[in-house]
Short mmCIF file of C-alpha atoms in Angstrom, two decimals:
data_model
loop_
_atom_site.label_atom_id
_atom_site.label_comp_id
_atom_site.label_asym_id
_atom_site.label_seq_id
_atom_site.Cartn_x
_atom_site.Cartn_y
_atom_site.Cartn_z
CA UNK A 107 -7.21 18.54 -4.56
CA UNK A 108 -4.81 16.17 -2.84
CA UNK A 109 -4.63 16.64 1.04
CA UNK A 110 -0.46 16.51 1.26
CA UNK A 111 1.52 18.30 4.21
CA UNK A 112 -0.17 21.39 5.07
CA UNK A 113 1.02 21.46 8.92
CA UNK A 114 -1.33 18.59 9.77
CA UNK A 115 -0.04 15.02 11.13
CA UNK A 116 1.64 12.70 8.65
CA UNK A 117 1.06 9.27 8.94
CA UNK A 118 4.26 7.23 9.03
CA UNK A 119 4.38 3.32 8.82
CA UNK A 120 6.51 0.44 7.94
CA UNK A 121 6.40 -2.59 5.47
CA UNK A 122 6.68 -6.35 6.35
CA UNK A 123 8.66 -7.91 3.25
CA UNK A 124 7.73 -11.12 2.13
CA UNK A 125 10.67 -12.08 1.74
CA UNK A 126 11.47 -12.56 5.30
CA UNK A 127 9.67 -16.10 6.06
CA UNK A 128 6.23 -15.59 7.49
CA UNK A 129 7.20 -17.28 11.01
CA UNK A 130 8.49 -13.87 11.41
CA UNK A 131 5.60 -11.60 11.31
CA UNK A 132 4.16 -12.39 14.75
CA UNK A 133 7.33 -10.82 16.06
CA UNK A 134 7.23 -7.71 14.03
CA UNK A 135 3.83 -6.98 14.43
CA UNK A 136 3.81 -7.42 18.15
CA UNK A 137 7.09 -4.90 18.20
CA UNK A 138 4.84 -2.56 15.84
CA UNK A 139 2.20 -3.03 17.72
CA UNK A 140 4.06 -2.42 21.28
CA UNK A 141 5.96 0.51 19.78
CA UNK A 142 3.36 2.92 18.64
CA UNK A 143 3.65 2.17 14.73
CA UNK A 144 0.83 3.66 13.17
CA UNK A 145 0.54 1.53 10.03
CA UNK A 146 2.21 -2.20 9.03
CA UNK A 147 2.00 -2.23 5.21
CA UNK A 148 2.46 -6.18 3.31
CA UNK A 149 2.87 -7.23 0.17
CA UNK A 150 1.44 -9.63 -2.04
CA UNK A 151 4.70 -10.28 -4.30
CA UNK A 152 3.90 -13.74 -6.28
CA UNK A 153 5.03 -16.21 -5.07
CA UNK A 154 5.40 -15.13 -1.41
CA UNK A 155 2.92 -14.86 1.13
CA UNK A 156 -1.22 -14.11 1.07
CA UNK A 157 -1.66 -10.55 2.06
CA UNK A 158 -5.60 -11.40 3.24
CA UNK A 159 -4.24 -14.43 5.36
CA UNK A 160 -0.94 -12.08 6.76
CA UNK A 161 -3.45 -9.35 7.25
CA UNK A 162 -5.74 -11.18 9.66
CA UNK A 163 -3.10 -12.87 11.47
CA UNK A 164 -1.48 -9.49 12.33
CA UNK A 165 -5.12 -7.86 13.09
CA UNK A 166 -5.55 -10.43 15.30
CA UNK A 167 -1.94 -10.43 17.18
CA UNK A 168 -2.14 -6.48 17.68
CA UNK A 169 -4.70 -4.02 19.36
CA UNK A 170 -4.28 -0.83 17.74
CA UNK A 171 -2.12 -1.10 14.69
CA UNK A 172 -3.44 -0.12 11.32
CA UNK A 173 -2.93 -3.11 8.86
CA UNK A 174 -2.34 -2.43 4.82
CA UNK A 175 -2.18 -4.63 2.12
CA UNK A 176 -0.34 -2.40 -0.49
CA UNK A 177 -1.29 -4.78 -3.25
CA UNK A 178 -3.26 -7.65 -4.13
CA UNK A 179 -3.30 -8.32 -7.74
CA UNK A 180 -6.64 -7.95 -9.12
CA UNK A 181 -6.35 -10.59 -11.95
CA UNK A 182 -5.90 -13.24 -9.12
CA UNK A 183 -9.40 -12.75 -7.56
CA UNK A 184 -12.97 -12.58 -7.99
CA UNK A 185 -14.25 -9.05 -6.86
CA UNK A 186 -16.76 -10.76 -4.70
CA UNK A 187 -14.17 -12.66 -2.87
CA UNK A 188 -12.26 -9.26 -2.20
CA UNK A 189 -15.23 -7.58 -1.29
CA UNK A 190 -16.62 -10.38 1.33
CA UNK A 191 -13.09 -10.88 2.55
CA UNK A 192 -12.37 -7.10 3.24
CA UNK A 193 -15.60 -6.32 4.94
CA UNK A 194 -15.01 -9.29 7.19
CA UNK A 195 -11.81 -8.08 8.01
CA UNK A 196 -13.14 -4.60 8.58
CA UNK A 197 -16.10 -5.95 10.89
CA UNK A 198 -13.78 -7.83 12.96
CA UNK A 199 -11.22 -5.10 13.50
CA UNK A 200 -12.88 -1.70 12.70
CA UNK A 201 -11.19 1.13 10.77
CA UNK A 202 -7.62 -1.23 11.35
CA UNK A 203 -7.37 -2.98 7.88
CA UNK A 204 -6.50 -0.74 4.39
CA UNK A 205 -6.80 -2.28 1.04
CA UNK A 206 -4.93 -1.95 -2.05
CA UNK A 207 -5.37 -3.07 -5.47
CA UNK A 208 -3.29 -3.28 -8.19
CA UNK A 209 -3.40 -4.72 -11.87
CA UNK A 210 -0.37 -6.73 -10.69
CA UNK A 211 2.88 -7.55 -12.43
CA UNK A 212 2.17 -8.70 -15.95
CA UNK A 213 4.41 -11.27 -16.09
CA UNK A 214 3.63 -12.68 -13.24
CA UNK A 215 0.06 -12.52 -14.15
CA UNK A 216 1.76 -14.31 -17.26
CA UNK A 217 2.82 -17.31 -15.43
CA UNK A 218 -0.46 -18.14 -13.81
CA UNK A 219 -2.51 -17.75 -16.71
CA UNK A 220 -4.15 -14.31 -15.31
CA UNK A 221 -2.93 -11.64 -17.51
CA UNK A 222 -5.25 -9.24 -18.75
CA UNK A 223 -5.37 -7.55 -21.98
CA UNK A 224 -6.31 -4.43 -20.07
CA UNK A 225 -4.83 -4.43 -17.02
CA UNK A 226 -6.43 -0.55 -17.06
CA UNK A 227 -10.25 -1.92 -18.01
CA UNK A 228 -9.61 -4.91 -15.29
CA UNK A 229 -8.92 -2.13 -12.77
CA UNK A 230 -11.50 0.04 -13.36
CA UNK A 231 -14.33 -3.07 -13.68
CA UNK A 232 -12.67 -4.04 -10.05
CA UNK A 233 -12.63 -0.82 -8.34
CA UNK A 234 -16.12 0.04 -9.41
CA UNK A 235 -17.70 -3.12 -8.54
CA UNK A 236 -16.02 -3.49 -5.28
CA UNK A 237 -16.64 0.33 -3.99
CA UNK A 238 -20.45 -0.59 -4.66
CA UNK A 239 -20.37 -3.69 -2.83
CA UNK A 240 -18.46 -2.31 0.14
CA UNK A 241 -21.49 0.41 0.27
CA UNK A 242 -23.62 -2.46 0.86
CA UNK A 243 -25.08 -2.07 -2.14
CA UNK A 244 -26.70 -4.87 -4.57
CA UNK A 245 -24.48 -5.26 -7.98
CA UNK A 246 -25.39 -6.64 -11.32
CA UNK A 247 -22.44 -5.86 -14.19
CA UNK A 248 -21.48 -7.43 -17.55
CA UNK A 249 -18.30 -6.21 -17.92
CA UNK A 250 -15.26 -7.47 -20.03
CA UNK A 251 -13.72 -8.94 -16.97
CA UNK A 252 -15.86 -8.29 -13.95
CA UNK A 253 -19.28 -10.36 -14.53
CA UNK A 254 -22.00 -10.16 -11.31
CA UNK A 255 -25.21 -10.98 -11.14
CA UNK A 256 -27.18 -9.65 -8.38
CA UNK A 257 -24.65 -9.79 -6.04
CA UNK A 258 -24.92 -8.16 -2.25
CA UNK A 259 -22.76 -8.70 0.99
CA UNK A 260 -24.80 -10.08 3.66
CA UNK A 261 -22.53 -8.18 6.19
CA UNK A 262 -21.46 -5.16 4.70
CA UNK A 263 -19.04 -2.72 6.91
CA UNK A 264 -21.14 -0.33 8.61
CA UNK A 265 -19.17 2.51 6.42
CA UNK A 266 -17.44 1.62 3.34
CA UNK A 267 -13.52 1.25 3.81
CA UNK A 268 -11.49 3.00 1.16
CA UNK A 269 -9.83 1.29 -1.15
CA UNK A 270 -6.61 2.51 -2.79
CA UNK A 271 -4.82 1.47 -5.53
CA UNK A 272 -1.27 1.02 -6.72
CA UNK A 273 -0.52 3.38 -9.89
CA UNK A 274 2.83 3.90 -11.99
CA UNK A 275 2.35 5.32 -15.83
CA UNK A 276 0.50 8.28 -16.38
CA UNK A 277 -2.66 6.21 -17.36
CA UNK A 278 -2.63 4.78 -14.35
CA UNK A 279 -2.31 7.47 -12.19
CA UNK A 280 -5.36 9.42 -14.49
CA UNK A 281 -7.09 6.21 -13.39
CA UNK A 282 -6.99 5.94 -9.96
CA UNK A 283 -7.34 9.43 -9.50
CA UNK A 284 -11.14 8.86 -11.02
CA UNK A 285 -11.90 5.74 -9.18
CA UNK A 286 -10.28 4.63 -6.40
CA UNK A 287 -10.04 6.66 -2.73
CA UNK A 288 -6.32 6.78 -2.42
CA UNK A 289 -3.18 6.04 -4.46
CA UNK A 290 -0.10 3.90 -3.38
CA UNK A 291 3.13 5.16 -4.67
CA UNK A 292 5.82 2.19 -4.70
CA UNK A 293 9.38 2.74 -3.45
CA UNK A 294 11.27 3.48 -6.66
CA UNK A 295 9.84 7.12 -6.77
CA UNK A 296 11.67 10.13 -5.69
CA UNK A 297 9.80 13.28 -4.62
CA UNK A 298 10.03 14.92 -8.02
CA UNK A 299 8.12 11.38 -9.53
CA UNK A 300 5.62 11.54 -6.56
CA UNK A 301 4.93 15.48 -7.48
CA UNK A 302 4.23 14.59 -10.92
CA UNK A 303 2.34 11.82 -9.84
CA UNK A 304 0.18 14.01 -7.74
CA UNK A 305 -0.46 16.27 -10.86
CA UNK A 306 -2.18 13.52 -12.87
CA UNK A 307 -4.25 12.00 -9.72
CA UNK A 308 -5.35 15.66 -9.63
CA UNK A 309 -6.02 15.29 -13.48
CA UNK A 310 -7.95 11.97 -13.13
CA UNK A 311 -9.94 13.56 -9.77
CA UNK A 312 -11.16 16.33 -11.55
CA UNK A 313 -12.04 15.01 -14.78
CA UNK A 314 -14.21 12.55 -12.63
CA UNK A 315 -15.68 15.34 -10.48
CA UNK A 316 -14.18 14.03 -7.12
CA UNK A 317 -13.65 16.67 -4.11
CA UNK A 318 -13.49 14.12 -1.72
CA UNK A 319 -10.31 13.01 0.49
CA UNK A 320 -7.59 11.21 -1.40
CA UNK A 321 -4.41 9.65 0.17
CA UNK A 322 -1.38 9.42 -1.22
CA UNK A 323 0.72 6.74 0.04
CA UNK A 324 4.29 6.95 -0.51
CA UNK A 325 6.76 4.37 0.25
CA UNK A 326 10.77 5.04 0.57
CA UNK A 327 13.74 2.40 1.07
CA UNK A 328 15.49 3.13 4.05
CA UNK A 329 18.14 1.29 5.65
CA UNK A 330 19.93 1.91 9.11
CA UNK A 331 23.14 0.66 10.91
CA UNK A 332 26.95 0.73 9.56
CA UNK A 333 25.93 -2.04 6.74
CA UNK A 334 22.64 0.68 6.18
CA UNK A 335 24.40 2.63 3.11
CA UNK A 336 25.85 -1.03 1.37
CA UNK A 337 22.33 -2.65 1.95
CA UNK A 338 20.36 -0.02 0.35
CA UNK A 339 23.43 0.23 -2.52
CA UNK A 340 22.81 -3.31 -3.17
CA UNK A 341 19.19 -3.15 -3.10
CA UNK A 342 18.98 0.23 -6.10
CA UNK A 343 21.63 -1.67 -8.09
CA UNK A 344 19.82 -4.74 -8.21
CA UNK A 345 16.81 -3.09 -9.99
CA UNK A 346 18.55 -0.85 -12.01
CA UNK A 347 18.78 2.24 -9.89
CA UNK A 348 21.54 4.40 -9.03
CA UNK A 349 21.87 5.07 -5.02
CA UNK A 350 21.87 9.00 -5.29
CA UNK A 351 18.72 9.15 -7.38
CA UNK A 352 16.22 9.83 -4.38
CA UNK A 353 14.94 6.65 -4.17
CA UNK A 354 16.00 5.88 -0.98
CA UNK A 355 17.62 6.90 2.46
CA UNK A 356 21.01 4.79 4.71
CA UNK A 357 21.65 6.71 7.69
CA UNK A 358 20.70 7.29 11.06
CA UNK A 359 16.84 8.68 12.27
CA UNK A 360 17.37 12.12 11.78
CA UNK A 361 18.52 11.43 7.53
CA UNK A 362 15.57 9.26 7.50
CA UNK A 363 12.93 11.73 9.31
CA UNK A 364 14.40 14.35 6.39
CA UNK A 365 13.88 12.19 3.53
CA UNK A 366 10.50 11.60 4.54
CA UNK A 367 9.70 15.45 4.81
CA UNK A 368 10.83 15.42 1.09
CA UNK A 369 8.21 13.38 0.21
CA UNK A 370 5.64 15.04 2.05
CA UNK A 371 6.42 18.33 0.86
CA UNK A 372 5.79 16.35 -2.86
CA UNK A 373 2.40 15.55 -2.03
CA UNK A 374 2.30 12.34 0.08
CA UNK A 375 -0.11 12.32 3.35
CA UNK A 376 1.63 8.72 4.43
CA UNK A 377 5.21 7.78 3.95
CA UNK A 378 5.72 4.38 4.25
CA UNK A 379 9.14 3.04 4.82
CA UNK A 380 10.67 -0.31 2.73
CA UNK A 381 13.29 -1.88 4.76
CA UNK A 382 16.03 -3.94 2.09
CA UNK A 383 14.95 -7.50 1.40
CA UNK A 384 18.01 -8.67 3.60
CA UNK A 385 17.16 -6.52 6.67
CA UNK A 386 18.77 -8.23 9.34
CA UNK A 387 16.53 -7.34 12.30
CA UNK A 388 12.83 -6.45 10.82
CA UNK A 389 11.38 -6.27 14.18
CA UNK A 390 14.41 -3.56 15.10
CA UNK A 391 13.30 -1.59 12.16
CA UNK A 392 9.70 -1.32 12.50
CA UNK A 393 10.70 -0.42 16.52
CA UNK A 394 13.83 2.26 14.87
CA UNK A 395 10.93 3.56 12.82
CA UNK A 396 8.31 4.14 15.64
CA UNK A 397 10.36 5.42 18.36
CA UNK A 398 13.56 7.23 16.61
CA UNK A 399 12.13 8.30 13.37
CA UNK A 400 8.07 9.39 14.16
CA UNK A 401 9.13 12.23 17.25
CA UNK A 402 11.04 13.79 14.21
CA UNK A 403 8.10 13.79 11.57
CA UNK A 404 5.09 16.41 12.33
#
């Protein structure tokens, strides 16, 4: 079963969008950091910024914040290179980093000659492979995409990280359910999609036999301030979304806090909040988010 709100502590966090320049993350992640942010989420859009090289620059800036990469885009990398690159990470800053994988955005994939004809095969090949490597164990696979030959880390984490994995279509979601150890839930889902969404991790979990702990991470647009409600407006219309749909919260902590509590009552264990792509102050945000919204969230 999915561990959602059941009276227990919800993680809340924040996201660092690339598309505020990277000379700006020191800033955020030190206000983060300084504020009592539990999590920093960043994204790998194409053609941005690296997630692995933003992730260890922020690991390394901060002392206690939890650092997520929510995704990289499997097509782009060798499993091996994930693997050795996220157990580093983990080494150097234990139980701080969180991976994601996703099969990315196909035509994105498109333009750099990655795309898969089965994004879904891709992701399973990946997830198995790299959940047996980050076990520290010794992998040899011929698969359609993911090809290793005797392949170990020679410094494993001491316990395997989880590993979750973005999910949309109902495929998907069966998918991850089976295979990876928690889900990420993107910010154009309102609690009704994340409740159905739940339902067919559930589907995939049980199918697979899995009673072990699975996260779901759900992220929500959220905007603050007098421009808050325009902002976020601008931000649904521009991909095709109308601003009452759920998708998204303007307003001051106490709105936000509430919106969150929808989506924990849905199923999500984590809510992560999206500021707009033209947040004026993202080191304000992840501070408004840490110190106004997180004493009104359980």
């Amino acid at each position: 079963m999915i561990f959602g709100y059941n009276g227990s502590v919800v993680a809340l966090g924040a996201v660092f969008r690339p598309q505020s320049p990277p000379e700006q993350l020191r800033d955020v992640a030190v206000a983060a950091d300084e504020s009592g942010l539990e999590q920093l989420w960043l994204w790998e859009d194409c053609f941005f910024e690296s997630g692995i090289a933003s992730a260890a620059a922020v690991l390394a800036w901060t002392r206690r914040l939890r650092v997520g990469i929510g995704v990289l885009p499997v097509p782009l990398r060798n499993v091996a290179l994930t693997a050795m690159e996220t157990a580093t990470l983990d080494r150097m800053f234990p139980g701080r980093f969180m991976l994601g994988l996703g099969h990315g955005v196909q035509d994105w994939m498109g333009q750099v000659g990655a795309r898969a004809g089965s994004p879904l095969t891709l992701l399973r090949e990946q997830f198995t492979a790299i959940r047996a490597l980050l076990r520290g164990e010794r992998v040899t696979t011929d698969g359609r995409y993911v090809k290793l030959d005797d392949v170990a880390l020679g410094w494993p984490p001491s316990t395997a990280p989880a590993v979750f994995a973005a999910a949309g279509g109902p495929r998907t979601l069966r998918l991850v359910g089976e295979v990876a150890d928690g889900t990420i839930l993107d910010e154009r889902n309102s609690p009704d999609t994340v409740r159905r969404a739940v339902e067919l991790i559930d589907a995939g979990r049980a199918a697979a036999g899995r009673t072990d702990h699975h996260e779901v991470v759900s992220y929500l647009n959220a905007a603050t301030g007098p421009d808050g409600p325009d902002r976020l407006r601008a931000e649904l219309e521009s991909r095709g979304q109308a601003p009452n749909s759920e998708v998204g919260v303007a307003g001051d902590a106490e709105a936000v806090a509430k919106a969150v509590l929808r989506l924990v009552n849905a199923g999500a264990g984590t809510v992560v909040l999206v500021p707009t792509a033209d947040e004026p102050d993202p080191a304000g945000f992840v501070r408004f988010v840490a110190e106004k919204v997180r004493p009104l969230v359980p």
